[in-house]
mmCIF file of C-alpha atoms in Angstrom:
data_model
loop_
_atom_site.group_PDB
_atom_site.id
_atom_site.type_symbol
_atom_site.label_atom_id
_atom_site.label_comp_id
_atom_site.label_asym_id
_atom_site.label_seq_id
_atom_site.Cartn_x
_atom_site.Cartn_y
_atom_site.Cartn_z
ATOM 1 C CA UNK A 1 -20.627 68.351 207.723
ATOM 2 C CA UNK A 2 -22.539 67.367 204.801
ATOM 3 C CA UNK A 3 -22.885 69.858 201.639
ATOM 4 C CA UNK A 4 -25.430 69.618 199.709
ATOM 5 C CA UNK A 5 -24.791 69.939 195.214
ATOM 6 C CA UNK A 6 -27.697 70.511 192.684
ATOM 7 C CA UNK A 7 -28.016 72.069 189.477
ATOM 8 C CA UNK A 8 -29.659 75.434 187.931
ATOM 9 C CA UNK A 9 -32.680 73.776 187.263
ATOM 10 C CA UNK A 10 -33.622 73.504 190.926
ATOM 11 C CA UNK A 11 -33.756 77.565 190.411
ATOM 12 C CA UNK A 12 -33.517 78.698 193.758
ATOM 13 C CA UNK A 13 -32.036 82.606 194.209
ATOM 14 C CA UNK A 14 -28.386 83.601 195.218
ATOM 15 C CA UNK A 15 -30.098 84.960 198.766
ATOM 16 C CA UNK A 16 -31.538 81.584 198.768
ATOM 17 C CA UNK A 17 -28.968 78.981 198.305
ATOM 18 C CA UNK A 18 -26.646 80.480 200.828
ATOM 19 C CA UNK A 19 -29.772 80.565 203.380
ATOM 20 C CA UNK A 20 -29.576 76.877 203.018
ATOM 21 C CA UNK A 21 -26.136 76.041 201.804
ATOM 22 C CA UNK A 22 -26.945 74.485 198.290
ATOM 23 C CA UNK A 23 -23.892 74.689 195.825
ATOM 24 C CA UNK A 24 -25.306 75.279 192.315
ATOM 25 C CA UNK A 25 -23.998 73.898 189.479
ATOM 26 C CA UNK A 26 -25.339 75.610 186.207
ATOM 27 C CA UNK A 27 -26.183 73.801 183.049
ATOM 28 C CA UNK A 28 -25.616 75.052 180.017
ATOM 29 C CA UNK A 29 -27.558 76.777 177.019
ATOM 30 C CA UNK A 30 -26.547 77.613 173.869
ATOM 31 C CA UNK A 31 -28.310 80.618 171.636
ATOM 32 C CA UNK A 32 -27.946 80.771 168.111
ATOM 33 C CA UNK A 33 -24.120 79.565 168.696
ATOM 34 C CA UNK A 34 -23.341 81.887 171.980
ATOM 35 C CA UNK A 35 -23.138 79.766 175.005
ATOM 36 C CA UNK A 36 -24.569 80.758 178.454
ATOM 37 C CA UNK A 37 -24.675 79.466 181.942
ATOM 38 C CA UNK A 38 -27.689 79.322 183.696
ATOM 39 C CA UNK A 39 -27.136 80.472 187.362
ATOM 40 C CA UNK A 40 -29.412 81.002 190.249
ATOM 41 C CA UNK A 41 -33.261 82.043 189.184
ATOM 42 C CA UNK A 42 -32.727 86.073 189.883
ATOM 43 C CA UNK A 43 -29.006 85.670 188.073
ATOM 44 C CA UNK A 44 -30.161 84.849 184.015
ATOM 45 C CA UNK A 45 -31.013 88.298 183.446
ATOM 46 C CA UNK A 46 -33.366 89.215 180.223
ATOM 47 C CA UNK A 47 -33.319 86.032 179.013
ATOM 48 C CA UNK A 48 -37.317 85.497 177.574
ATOM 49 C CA UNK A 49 -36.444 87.835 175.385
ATOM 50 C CA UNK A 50 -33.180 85.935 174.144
ATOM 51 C CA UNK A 51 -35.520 83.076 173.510
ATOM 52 C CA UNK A 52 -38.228 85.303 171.731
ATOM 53 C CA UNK A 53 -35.864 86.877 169.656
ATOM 54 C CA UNK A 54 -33.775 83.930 168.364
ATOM 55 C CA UNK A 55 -35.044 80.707 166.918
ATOM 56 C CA UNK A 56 -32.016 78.117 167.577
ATOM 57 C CA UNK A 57 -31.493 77.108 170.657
ATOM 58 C CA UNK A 58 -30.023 73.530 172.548
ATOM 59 C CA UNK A 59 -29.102 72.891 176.286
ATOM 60 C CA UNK A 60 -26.270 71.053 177.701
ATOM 61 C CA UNK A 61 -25.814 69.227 180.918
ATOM 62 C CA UNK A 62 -22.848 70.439 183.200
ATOM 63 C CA UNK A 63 -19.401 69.038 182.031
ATOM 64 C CA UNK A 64 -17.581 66.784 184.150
ATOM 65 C CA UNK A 65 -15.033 69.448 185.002
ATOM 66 C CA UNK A 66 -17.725 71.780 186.279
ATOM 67 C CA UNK A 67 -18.767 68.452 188.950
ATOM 68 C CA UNK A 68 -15.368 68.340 189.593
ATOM 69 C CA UNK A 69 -14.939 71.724 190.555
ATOM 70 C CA UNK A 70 -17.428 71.741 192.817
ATOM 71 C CA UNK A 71 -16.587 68.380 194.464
ATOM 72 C CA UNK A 72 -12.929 69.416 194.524
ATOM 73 C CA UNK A 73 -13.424 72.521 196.388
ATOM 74 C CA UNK A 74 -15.822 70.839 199.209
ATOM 75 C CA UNK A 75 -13.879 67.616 200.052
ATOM 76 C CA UNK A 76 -10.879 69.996 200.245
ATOM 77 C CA UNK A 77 -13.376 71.861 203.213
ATOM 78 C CA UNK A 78 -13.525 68.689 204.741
ATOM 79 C CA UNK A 79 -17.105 68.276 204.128
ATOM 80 C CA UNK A 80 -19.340 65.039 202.844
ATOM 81 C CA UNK A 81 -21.283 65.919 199.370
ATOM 82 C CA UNK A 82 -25.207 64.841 198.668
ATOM 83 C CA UNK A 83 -25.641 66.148 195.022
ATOM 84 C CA UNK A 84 -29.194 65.978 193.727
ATOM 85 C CA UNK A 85 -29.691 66.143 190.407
ATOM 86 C CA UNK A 86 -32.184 66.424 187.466
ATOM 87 C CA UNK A 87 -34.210 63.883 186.536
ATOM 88 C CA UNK A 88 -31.324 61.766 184.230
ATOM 89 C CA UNK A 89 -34.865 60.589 182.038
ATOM 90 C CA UNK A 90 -34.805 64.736 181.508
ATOM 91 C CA UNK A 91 -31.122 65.296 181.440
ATOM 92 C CA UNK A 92 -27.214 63.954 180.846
ATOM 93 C CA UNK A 93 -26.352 65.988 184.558
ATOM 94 C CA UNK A 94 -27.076 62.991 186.494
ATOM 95 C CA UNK A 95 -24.350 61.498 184.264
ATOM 96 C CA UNK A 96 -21.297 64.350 184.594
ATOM 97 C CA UNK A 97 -21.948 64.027 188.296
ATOM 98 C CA UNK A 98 -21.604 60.223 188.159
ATOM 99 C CA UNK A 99 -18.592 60.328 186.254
ATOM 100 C CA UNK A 100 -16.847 63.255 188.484
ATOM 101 C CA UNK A 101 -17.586 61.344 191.538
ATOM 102 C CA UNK A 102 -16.155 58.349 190.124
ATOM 103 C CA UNK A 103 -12.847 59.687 189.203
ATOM 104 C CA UNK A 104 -12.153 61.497 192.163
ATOM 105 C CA UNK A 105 -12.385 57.944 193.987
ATOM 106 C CA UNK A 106 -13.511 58.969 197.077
ATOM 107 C CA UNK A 107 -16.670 57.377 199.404
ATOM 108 C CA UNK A 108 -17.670 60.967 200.814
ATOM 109 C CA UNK A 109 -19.684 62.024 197.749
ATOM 110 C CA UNK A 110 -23.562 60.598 196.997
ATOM 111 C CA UNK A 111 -24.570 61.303 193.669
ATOM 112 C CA UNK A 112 -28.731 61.123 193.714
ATOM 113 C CA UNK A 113 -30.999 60.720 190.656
ATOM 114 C CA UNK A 114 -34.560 63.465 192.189
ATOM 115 C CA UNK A 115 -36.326 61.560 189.357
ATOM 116 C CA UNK A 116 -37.915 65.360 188.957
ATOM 117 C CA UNK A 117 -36.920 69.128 188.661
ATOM 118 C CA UNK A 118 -37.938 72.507 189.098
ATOM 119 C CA UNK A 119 -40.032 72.416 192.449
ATOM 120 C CA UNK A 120 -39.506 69.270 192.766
ATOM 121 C CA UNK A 121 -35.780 69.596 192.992
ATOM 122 C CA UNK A 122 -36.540 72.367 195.344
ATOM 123 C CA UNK A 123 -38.401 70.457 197.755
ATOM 124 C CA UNK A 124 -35.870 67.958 197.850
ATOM 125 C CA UNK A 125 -33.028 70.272 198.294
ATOM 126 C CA UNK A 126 -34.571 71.892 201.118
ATOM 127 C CA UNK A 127 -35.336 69.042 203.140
ATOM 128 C CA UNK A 128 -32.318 67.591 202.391
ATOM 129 C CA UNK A 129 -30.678 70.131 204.524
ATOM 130 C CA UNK A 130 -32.932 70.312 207.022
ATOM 131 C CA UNK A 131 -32.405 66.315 207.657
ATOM 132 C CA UNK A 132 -28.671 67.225 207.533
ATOM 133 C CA UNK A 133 -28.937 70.137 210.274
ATOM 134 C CA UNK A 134 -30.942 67.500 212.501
ATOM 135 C CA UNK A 135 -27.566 65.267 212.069
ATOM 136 C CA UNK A 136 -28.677 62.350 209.787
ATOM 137 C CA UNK A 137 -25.915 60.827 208.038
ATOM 138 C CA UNK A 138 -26.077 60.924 203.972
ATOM 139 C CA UNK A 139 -27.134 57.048 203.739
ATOM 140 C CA UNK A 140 -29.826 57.974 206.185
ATOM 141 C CA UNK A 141 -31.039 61.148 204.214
ATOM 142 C CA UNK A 142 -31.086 59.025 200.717
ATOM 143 C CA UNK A 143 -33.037 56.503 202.106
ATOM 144 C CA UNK A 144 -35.957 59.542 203.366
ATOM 145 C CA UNK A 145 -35.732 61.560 199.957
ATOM 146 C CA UNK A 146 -36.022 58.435 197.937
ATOM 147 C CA UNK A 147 -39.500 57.807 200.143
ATOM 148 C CA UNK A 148 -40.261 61.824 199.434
ATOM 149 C CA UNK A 149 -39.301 61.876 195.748
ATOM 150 C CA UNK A 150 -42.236 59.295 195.509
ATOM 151 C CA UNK A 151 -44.552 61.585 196.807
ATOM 152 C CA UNK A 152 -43.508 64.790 194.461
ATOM 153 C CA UNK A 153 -45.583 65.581 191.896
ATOM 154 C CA UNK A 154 -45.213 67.828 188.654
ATOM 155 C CA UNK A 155 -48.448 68.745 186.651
ATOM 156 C CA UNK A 156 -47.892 71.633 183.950
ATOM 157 C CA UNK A 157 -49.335 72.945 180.249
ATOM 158 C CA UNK A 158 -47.673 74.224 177.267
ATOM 159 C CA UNK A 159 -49.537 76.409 174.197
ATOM 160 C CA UNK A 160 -46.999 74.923 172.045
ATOM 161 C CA UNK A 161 -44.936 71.126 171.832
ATOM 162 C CA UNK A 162 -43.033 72.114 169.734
ATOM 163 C CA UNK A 163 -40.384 72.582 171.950
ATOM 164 C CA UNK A 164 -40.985 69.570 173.891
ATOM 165 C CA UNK A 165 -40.984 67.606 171.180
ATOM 166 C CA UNK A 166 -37.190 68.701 169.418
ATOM 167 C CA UNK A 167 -36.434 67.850 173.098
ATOM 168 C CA UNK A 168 -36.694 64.496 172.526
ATOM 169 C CA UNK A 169 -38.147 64.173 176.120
ATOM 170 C CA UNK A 170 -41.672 63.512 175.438
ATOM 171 C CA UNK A 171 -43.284 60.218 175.236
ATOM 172 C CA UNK A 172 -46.255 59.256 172.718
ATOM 173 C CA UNK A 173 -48.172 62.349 172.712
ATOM 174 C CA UNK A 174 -51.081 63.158 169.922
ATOM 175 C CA UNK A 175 -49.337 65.786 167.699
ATOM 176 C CA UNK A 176 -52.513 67.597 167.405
ATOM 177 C CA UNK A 177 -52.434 68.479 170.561
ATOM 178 C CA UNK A 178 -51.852 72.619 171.249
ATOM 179 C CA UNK A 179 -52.040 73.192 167.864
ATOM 180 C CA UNK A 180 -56.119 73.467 166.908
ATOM 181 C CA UNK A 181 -58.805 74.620 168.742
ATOM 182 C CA UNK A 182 -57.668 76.217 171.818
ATOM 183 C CA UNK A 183 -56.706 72.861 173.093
ATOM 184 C CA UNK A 184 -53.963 72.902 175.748
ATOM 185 C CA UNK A 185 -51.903 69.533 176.797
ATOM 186 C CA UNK A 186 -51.866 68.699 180.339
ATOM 187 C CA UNK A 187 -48.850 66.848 180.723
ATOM 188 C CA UNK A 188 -47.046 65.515 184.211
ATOM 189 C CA UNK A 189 -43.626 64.079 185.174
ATOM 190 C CA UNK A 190 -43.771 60.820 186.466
ATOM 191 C CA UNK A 191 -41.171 58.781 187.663
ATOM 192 C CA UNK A 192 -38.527 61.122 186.198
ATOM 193 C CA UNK A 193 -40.309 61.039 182.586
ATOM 194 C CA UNK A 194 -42.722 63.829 180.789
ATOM 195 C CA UNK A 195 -46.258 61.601 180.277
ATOM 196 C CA UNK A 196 -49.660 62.955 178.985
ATOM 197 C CA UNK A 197 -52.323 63.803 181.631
ATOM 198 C CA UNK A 198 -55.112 64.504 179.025
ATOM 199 C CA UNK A 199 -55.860 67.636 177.616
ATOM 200 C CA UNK A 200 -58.351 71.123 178.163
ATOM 201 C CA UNK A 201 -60.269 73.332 176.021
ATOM 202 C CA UNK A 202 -59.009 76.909 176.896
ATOM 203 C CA UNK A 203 -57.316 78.408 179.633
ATOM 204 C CA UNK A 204 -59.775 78.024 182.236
ATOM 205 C CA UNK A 205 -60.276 74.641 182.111
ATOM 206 C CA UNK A 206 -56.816 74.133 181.664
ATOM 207 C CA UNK A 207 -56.404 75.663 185.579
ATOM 208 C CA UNK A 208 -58.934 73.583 186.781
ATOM 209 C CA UNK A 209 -57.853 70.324 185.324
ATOM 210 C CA UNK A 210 -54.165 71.225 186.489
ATOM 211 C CA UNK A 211 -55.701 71.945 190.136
ATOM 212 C CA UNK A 212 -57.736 68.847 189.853
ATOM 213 C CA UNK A 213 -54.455 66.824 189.592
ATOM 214 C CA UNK A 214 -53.310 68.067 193.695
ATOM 215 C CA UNK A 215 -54.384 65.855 196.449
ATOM 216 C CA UNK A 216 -56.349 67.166 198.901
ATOM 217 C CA UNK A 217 -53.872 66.544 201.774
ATOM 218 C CA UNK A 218 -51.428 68.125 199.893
ATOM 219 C CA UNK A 219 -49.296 70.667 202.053
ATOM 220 C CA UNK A 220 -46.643 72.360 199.939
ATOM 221 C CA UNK A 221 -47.935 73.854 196.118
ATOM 222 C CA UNK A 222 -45.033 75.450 194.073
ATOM 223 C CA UNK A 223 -46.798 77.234 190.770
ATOM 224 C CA UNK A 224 -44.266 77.561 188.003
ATOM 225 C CA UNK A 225 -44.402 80.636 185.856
ATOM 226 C CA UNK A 226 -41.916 81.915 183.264
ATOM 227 C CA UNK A 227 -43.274 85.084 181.155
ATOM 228 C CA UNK A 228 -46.971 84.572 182.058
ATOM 229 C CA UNK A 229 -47.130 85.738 185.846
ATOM 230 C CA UNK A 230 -50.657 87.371 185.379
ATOM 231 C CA UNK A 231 -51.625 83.721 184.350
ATOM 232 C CA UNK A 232 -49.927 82.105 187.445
ATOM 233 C CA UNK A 233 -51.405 84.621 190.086
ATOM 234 C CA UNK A 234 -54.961 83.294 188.869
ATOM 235 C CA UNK A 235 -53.805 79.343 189.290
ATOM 236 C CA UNK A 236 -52.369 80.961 192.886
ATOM 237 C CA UNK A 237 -55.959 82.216 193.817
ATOM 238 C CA UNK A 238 -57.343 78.811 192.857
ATOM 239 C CA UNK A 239 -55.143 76.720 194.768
ATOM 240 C CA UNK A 240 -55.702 79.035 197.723
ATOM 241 C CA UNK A 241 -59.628 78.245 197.775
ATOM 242 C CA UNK A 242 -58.754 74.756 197.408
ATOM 243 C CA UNK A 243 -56.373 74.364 199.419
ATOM 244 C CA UNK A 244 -56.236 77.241 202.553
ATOM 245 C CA UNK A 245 -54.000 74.933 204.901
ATOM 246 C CA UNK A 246 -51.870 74.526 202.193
ATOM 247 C CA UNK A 247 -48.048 76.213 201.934
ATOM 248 C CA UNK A 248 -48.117 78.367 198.947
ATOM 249 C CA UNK A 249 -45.262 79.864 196.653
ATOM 250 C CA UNK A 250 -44.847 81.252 192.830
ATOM 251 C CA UNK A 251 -41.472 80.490 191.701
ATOM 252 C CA UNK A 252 -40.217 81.450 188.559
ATOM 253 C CA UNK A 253 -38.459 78.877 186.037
ATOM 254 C CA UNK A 254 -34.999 79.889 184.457
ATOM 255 C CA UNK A 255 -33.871 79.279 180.699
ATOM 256 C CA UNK A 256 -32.846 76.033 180.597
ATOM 257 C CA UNK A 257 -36.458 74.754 181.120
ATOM 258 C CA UNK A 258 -37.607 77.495 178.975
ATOM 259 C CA UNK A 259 -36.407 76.485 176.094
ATOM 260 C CA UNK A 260 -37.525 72.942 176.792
ATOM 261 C CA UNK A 261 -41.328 74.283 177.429
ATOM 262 C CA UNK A 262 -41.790 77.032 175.803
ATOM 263 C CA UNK A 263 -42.518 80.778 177.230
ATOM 264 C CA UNK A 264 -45.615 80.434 177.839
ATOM 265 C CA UNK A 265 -45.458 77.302 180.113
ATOM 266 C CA UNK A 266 -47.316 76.997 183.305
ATOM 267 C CA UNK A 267 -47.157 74.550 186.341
ATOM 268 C CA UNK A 268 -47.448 73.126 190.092
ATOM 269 C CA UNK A 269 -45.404 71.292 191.505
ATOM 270 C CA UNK A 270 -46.649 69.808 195.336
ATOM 271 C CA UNK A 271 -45.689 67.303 197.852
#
């Protein structure tokens, strides 16, 4: 039996991971010197306002010991592991779970960069087991989700790059940009890495530009809220004129990304 490993950041609920048998490992936050874990999307509890009332704030990737954990506890099952992981352009987990695998020596564990997160993750984690339950082996399943990791796509806005930018995970972006005249950054990740898409005057053209981005054979939209739901049900009515045929969800992202993006952030991800 294969098991299949990612981290918070593929936010998926308690109810949900053990519908599909995902292991989560949680990546770490740190607030004004306290350290949390994040855990599955409905575990983090009131954490927007932690954010909004504090003002330092860094994220870790999982230690090596929390990989190993995890590994331990499923080779001792008897089971194969396919761990998908954060995009390692966004994050050091890709890393811990390289090194973990590595020094427990063993051939039953796959260690996968998603070259995404967030929805993306998602996507990948849930049709990762459902090649599994059909009986594909793990070198089989790579080989599809490196095919379907191609055809993931992230578009999302920010009112404020600030965030992003302390980050370090942001490429050549004008530093104007969010900070005068209503103008909101439309910004994607592509091919692991946070890149500009352009930018919109205002909120409304700031849902129609990120629509715009979304194929028109798409059949799977995730929109990505965090504080701004009223926001997100509006993209959610636009999509679903665009795109009736389409699978539709709102999924809400935890604190790790959060305090990457900012409160305020808003996004699709589709495949």
């Amino acid at each position: 039996m294969i098991t299949i490993v990612t981290d918070s950041t593929c936010y998926l609920s308690r109810s949900e991971a053990q519908e599909i048998e995902v292991k989560i490992v949680p990546v770490t936050y740190t607030v004004n010197g306290q350290n949390y874990n994040e855990t599955y999307v409905d575990g983090n509890g009131d954490f927007e306002k932690l954010i909004s009332h504090n003002t330092q704030f860094q994220t870790s990737q999982p230690n090596i010991s929390a990989f190993l954990s995890a590994f331990r506890e499923i080779i001792n099952d008897g089971n194969d592991i396919l761990c998908l992981i954060i995009s390692s352009r966004l994050s050091g987990s890709f890393s811990s779970a390289l090194a973990a695998a590595k020094e427990l020596n063993t051939d039953r564990i796959t260690v996968f960069d998603s070259y995404t997160t967030a929805g993306g993750l998602y996507i990948l984690a849930k049709e990762a087991r459902s090649l599994a339950a059909s009986g594909m082996g793990i070198e089989e399943i790579s080989a599809k989700l490196r095919t379907r990791r191609d055809q993931i796509k992230i578009a999302f806005s920010v009112d404020d790059m600030t965030p992003l930018r302390k980050s370090g995970r942001l490429g050549i972006v004008r530093q104007s940009i969010g900070t005068i005249l209503n103008i909101k950054p439309l910004l994607m990740c592509v091919d692991g890495g946070i890149v500009s898409a352009g930018v919109a005057r205002g909120t409304n053209e700031m849902i129609r530009k990120l629509v715009s981005q979304v194929p028109q054979d798409t059949k799977w939209i995730i929109i990505h809220y965090i504080e701004n739901i009223g926001l997100a049900k509006v993209l959610y009515k636009e999509i679903q004129l665009k795109f009736p045929a389409a699978k539709l969800e709102m999924r809400k992202v935890g604190p790790v990304l959060s305090i990457h993006l900012g409160l305020s952030a808003i996004g699709l991800a589709w495949s």
